[in-house]
JSON list of C-alpha atoms in Angstrom, two decimals:
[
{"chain": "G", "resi": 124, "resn": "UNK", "atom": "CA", "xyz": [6.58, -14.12, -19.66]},
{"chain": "G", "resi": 125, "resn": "UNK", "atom": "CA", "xyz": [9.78, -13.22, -21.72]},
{"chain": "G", "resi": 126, "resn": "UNK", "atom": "CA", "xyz": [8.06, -10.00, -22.54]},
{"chain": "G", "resi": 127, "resn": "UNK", "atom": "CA", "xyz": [10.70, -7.43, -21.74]},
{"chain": "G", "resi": 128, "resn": "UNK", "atom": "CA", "xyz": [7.80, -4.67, -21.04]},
{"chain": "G", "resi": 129, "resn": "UNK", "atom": "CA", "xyz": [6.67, -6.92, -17.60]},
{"chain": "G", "resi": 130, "resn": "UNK", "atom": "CA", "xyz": [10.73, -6.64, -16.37]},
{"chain": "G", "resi": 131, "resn": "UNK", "atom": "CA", "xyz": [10.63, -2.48, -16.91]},
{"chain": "G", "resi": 132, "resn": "UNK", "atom": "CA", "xyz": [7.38, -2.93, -15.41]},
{"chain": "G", "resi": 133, "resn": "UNK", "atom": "CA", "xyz": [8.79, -4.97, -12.19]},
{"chain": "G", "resi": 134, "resn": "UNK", "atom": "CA", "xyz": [11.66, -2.60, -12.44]},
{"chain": "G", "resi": 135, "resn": "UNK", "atom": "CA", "xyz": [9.51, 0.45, -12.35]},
{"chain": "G", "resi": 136, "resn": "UNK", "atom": "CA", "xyz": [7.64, -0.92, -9.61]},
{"chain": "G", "resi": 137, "resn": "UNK", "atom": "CA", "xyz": [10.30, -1.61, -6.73]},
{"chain": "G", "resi": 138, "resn": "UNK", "atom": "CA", "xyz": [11.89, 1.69, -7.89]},
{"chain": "G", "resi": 139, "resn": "UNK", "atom": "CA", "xyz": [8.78, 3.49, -7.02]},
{"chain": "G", "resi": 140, "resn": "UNK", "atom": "CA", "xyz": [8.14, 1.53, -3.55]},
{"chain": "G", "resi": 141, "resn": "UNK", "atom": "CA", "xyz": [11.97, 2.02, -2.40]},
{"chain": "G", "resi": 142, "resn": "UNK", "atom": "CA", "xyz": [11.49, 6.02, -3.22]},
{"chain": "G", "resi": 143, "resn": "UNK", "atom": "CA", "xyz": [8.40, 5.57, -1.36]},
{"chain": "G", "resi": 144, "resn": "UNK", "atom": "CA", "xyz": [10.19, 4.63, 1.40]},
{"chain": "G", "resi": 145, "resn": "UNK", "atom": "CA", "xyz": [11.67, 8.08, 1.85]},
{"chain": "G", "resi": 146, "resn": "UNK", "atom": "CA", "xyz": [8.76, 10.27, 1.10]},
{"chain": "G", "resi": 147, "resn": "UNK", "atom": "CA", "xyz": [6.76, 8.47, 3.27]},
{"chain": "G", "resi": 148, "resn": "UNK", "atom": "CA", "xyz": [8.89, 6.74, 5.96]},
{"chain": "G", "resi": 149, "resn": "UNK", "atom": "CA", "xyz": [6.19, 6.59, 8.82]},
{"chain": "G", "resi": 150, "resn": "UNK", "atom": "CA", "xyz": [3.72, 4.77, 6.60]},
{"chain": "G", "resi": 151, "resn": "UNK", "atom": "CA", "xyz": [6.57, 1.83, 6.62]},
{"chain": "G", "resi": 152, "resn": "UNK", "atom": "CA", "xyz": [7.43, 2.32, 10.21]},
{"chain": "G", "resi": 153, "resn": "UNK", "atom": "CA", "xyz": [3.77, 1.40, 11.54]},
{"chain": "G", "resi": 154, "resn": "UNK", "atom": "CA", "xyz": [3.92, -1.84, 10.00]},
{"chain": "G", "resi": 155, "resn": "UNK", "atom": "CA", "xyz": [7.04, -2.83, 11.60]},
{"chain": "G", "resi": 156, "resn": "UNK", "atom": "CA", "xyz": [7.51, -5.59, 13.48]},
{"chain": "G", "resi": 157, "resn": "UNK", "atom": "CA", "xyz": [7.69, -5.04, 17.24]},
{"chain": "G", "resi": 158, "resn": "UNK", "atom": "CA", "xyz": [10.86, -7.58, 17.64]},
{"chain": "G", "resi": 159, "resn": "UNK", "atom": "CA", "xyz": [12.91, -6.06, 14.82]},
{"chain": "G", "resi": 160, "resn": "UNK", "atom": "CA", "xyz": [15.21, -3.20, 16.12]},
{"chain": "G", "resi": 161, "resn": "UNK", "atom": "CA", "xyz": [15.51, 0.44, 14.58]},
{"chain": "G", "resi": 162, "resn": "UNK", "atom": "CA", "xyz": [12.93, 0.49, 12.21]},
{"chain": "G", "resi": 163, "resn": "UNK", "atom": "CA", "xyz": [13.66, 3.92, 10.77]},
{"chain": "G", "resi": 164, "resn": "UNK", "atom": "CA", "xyz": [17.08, 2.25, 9.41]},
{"chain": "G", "resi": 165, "resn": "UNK", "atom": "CA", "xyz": [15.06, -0.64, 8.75]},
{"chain": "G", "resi": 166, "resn": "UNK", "atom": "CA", "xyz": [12.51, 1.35, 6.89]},
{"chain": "G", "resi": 167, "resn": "UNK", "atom": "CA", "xyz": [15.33, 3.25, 4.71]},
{"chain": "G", "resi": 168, "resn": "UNK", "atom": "CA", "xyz": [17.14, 0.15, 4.16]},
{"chain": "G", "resi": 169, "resn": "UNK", "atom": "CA", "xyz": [14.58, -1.51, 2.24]},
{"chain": "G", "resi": 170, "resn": "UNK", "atom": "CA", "xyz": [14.00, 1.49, 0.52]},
{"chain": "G", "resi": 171, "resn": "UNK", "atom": "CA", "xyz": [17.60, 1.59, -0.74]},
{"chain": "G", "resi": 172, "resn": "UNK", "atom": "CA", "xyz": [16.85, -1.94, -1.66]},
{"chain": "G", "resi": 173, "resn": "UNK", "atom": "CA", "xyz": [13.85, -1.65, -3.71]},
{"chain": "G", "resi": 174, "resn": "UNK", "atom": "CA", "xyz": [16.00, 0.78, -5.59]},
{"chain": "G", "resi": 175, "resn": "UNK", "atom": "CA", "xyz": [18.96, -0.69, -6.09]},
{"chain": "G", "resi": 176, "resn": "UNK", "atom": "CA", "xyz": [17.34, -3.55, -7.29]},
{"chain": "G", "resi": 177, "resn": "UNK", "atom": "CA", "xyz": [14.96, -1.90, -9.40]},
{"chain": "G", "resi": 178, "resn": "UNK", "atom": "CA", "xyz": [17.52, -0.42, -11.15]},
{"chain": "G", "resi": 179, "resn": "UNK", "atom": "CA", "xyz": [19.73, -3.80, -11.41]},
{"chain": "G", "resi": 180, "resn": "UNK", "atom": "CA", "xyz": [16.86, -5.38, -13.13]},
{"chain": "G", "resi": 181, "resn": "UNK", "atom": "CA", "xyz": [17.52, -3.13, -16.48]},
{"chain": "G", "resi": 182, "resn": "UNK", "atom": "CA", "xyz": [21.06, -4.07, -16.88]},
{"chain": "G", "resi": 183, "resn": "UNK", "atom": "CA", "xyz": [21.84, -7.75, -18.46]},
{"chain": "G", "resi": 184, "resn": "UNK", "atom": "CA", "xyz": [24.78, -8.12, -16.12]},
{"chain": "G", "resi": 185, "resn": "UNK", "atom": "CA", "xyz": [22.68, -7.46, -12.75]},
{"chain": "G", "resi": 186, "resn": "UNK", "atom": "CA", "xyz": [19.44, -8.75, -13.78]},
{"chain": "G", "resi": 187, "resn": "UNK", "atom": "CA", "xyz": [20.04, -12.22, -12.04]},
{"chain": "G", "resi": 188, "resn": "UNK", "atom": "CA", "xyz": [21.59, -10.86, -8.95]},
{"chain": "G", "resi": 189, "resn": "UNK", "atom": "CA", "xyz": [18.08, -8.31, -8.92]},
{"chain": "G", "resi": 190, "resn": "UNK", "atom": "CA", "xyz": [16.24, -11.25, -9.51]},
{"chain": "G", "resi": 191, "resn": "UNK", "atom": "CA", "xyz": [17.66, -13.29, -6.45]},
{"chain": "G", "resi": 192, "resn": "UNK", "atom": "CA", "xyz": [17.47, -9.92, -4.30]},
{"chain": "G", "resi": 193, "resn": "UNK", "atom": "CA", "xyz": [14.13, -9.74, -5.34]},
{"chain": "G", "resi": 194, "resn": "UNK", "atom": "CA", "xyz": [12.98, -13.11, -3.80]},
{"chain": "G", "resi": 195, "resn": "UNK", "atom": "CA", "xyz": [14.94, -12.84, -0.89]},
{"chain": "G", "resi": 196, "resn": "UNK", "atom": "CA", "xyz": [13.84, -9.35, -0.33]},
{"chain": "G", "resi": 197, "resn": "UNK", "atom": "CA", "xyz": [10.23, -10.43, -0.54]},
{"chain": "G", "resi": 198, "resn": "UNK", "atom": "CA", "xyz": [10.38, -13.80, 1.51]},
{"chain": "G", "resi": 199, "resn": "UNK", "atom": "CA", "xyz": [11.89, -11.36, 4.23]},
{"chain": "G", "resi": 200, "resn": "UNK", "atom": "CA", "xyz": [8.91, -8.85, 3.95]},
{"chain": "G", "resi": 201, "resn": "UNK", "atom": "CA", "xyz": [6.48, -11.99, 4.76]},
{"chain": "G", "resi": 202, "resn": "UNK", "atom": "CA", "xyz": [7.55, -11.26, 7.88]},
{"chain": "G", "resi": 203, "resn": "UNK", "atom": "CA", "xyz": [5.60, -7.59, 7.87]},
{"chain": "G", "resi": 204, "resn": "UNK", "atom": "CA", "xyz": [2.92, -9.18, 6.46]},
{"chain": "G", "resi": 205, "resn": "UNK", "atom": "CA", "xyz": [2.63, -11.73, 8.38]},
{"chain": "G", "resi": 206, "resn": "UNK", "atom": "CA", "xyz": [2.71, -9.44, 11.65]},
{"chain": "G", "resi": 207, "resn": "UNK", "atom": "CA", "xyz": [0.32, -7.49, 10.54]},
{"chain": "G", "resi": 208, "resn": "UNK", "atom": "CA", "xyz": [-2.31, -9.96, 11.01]},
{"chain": "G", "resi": 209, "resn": "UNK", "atom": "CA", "xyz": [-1.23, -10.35, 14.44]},
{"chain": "G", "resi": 210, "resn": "UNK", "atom": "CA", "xyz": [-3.54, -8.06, 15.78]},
{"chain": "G", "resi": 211, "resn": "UNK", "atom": "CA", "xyz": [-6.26, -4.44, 15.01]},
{"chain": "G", "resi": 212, "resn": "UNK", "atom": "CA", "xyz": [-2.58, -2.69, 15.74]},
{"chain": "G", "resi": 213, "resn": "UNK", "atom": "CA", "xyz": [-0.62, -3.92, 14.02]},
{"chain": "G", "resi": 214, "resn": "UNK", "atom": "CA", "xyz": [-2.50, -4.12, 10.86]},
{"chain": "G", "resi": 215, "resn": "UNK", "atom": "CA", "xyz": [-2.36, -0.12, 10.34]},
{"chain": "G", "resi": 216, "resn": "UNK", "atom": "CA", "xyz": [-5.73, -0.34, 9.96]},
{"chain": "G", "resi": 217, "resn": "UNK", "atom": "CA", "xyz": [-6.31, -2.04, 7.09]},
{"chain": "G", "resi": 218, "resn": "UNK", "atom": "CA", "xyz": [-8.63, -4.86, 6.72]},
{"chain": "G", "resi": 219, "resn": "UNK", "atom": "CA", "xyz": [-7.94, -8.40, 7.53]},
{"chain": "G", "resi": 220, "resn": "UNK", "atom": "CA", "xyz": [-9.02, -9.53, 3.94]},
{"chain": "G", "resi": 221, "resn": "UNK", "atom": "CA", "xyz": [-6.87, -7.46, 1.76]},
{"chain": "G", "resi": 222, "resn": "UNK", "atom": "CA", "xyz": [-4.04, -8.18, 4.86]},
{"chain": "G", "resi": 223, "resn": "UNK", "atom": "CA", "xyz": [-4.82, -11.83, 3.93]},
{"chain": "G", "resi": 224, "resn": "UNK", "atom": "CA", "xyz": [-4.18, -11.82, 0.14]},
{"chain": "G", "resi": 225, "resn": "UNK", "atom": "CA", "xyz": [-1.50, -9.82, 0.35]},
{"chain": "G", "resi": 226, "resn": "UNK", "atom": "CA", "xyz": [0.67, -13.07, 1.29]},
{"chain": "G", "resi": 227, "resn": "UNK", "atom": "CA", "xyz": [-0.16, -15.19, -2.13]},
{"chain": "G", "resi": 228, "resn": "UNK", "atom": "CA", "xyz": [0.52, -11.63, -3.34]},
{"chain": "G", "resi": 229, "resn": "UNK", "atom": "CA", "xyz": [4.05, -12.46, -2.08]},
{"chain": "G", "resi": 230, "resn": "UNK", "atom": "CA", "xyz": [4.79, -15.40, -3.84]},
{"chain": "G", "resi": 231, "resn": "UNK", "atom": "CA", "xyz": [3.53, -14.48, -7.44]},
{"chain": "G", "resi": 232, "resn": "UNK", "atom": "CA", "xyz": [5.89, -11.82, -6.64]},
{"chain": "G", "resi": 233, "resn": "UNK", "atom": "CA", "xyz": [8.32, -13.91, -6.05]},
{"chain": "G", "resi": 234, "resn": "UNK", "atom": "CA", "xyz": [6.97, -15.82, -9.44]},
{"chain": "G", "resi": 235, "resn": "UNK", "atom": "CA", "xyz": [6.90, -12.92, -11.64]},
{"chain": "G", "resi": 236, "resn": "UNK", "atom": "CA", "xyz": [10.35, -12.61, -10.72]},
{"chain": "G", "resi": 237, "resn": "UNK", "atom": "CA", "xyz": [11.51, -15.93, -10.89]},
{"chain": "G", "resi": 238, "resn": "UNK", "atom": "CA", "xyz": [10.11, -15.91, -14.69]},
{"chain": "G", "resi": 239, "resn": "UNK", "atom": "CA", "xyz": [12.52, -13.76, -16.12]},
{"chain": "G", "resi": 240, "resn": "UNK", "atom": "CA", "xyz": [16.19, -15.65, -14.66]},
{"chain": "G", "resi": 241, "resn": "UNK", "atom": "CA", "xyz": [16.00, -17.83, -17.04]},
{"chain": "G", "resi": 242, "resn": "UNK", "atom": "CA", "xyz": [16.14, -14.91, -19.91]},
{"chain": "G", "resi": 243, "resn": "UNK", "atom": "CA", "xyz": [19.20, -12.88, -18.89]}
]
């Protein structure tokens, strides 16, 4: 897993969902949580943060805070996820299967990132 392709990868990959964020801002908002206030903030927020830590991931000096962010970022998102199953709503439409494995999707997230701390 030291294969420095799978961190541009990673890196490439929150970059793209934080930009995501802004070019498509009511796809995020739909999911959110009921309970949780302001989602448009919300929704940019995370956006800024997928970014931000996207790009931290490339640099040798930021790649463990990145990493950290990463985790933390994505055991906060269970919370989405988890909502989502909460009812036909809430889940934007999409099926309860795929709405199911998206949570184990979560933690080899979390994994993937974990991986790479102990090569910066």
């Amino acid at each position: 897993m030291s294969n420095p392709l799978g961190l541009y990868i990673m890196a490439g990959m929150y970059i793209l969902a934080g930009l995501m964020h802004f070019v498509k801002p009511k796809m995020y908002m739909r999911i959110m949580p009921r309970y949780m206030p302001n989602h448009k903030f919300l929704v940019l927020l995370s956006g800024i943060a997928e970014i931000v830590l996207g790009v931290a991931l490339l640099f040798s000096e930021t790649k463990a805070f990145a990493i950290y962010g990463i985790i933390a970022m994505l055991v906060v998102f269970l919370l989405v996820h988890f909502y989502m199953l909460s009812g036909e709503k809430a889940s934007a439409g999409i099926p309860k299967w795929i709405l199911i494995l998206r949570i184990p999707l979560q933690f080899l997230l979390m994994y993937w990132a974990w991986v790479y701390l102990e090569y910066h």
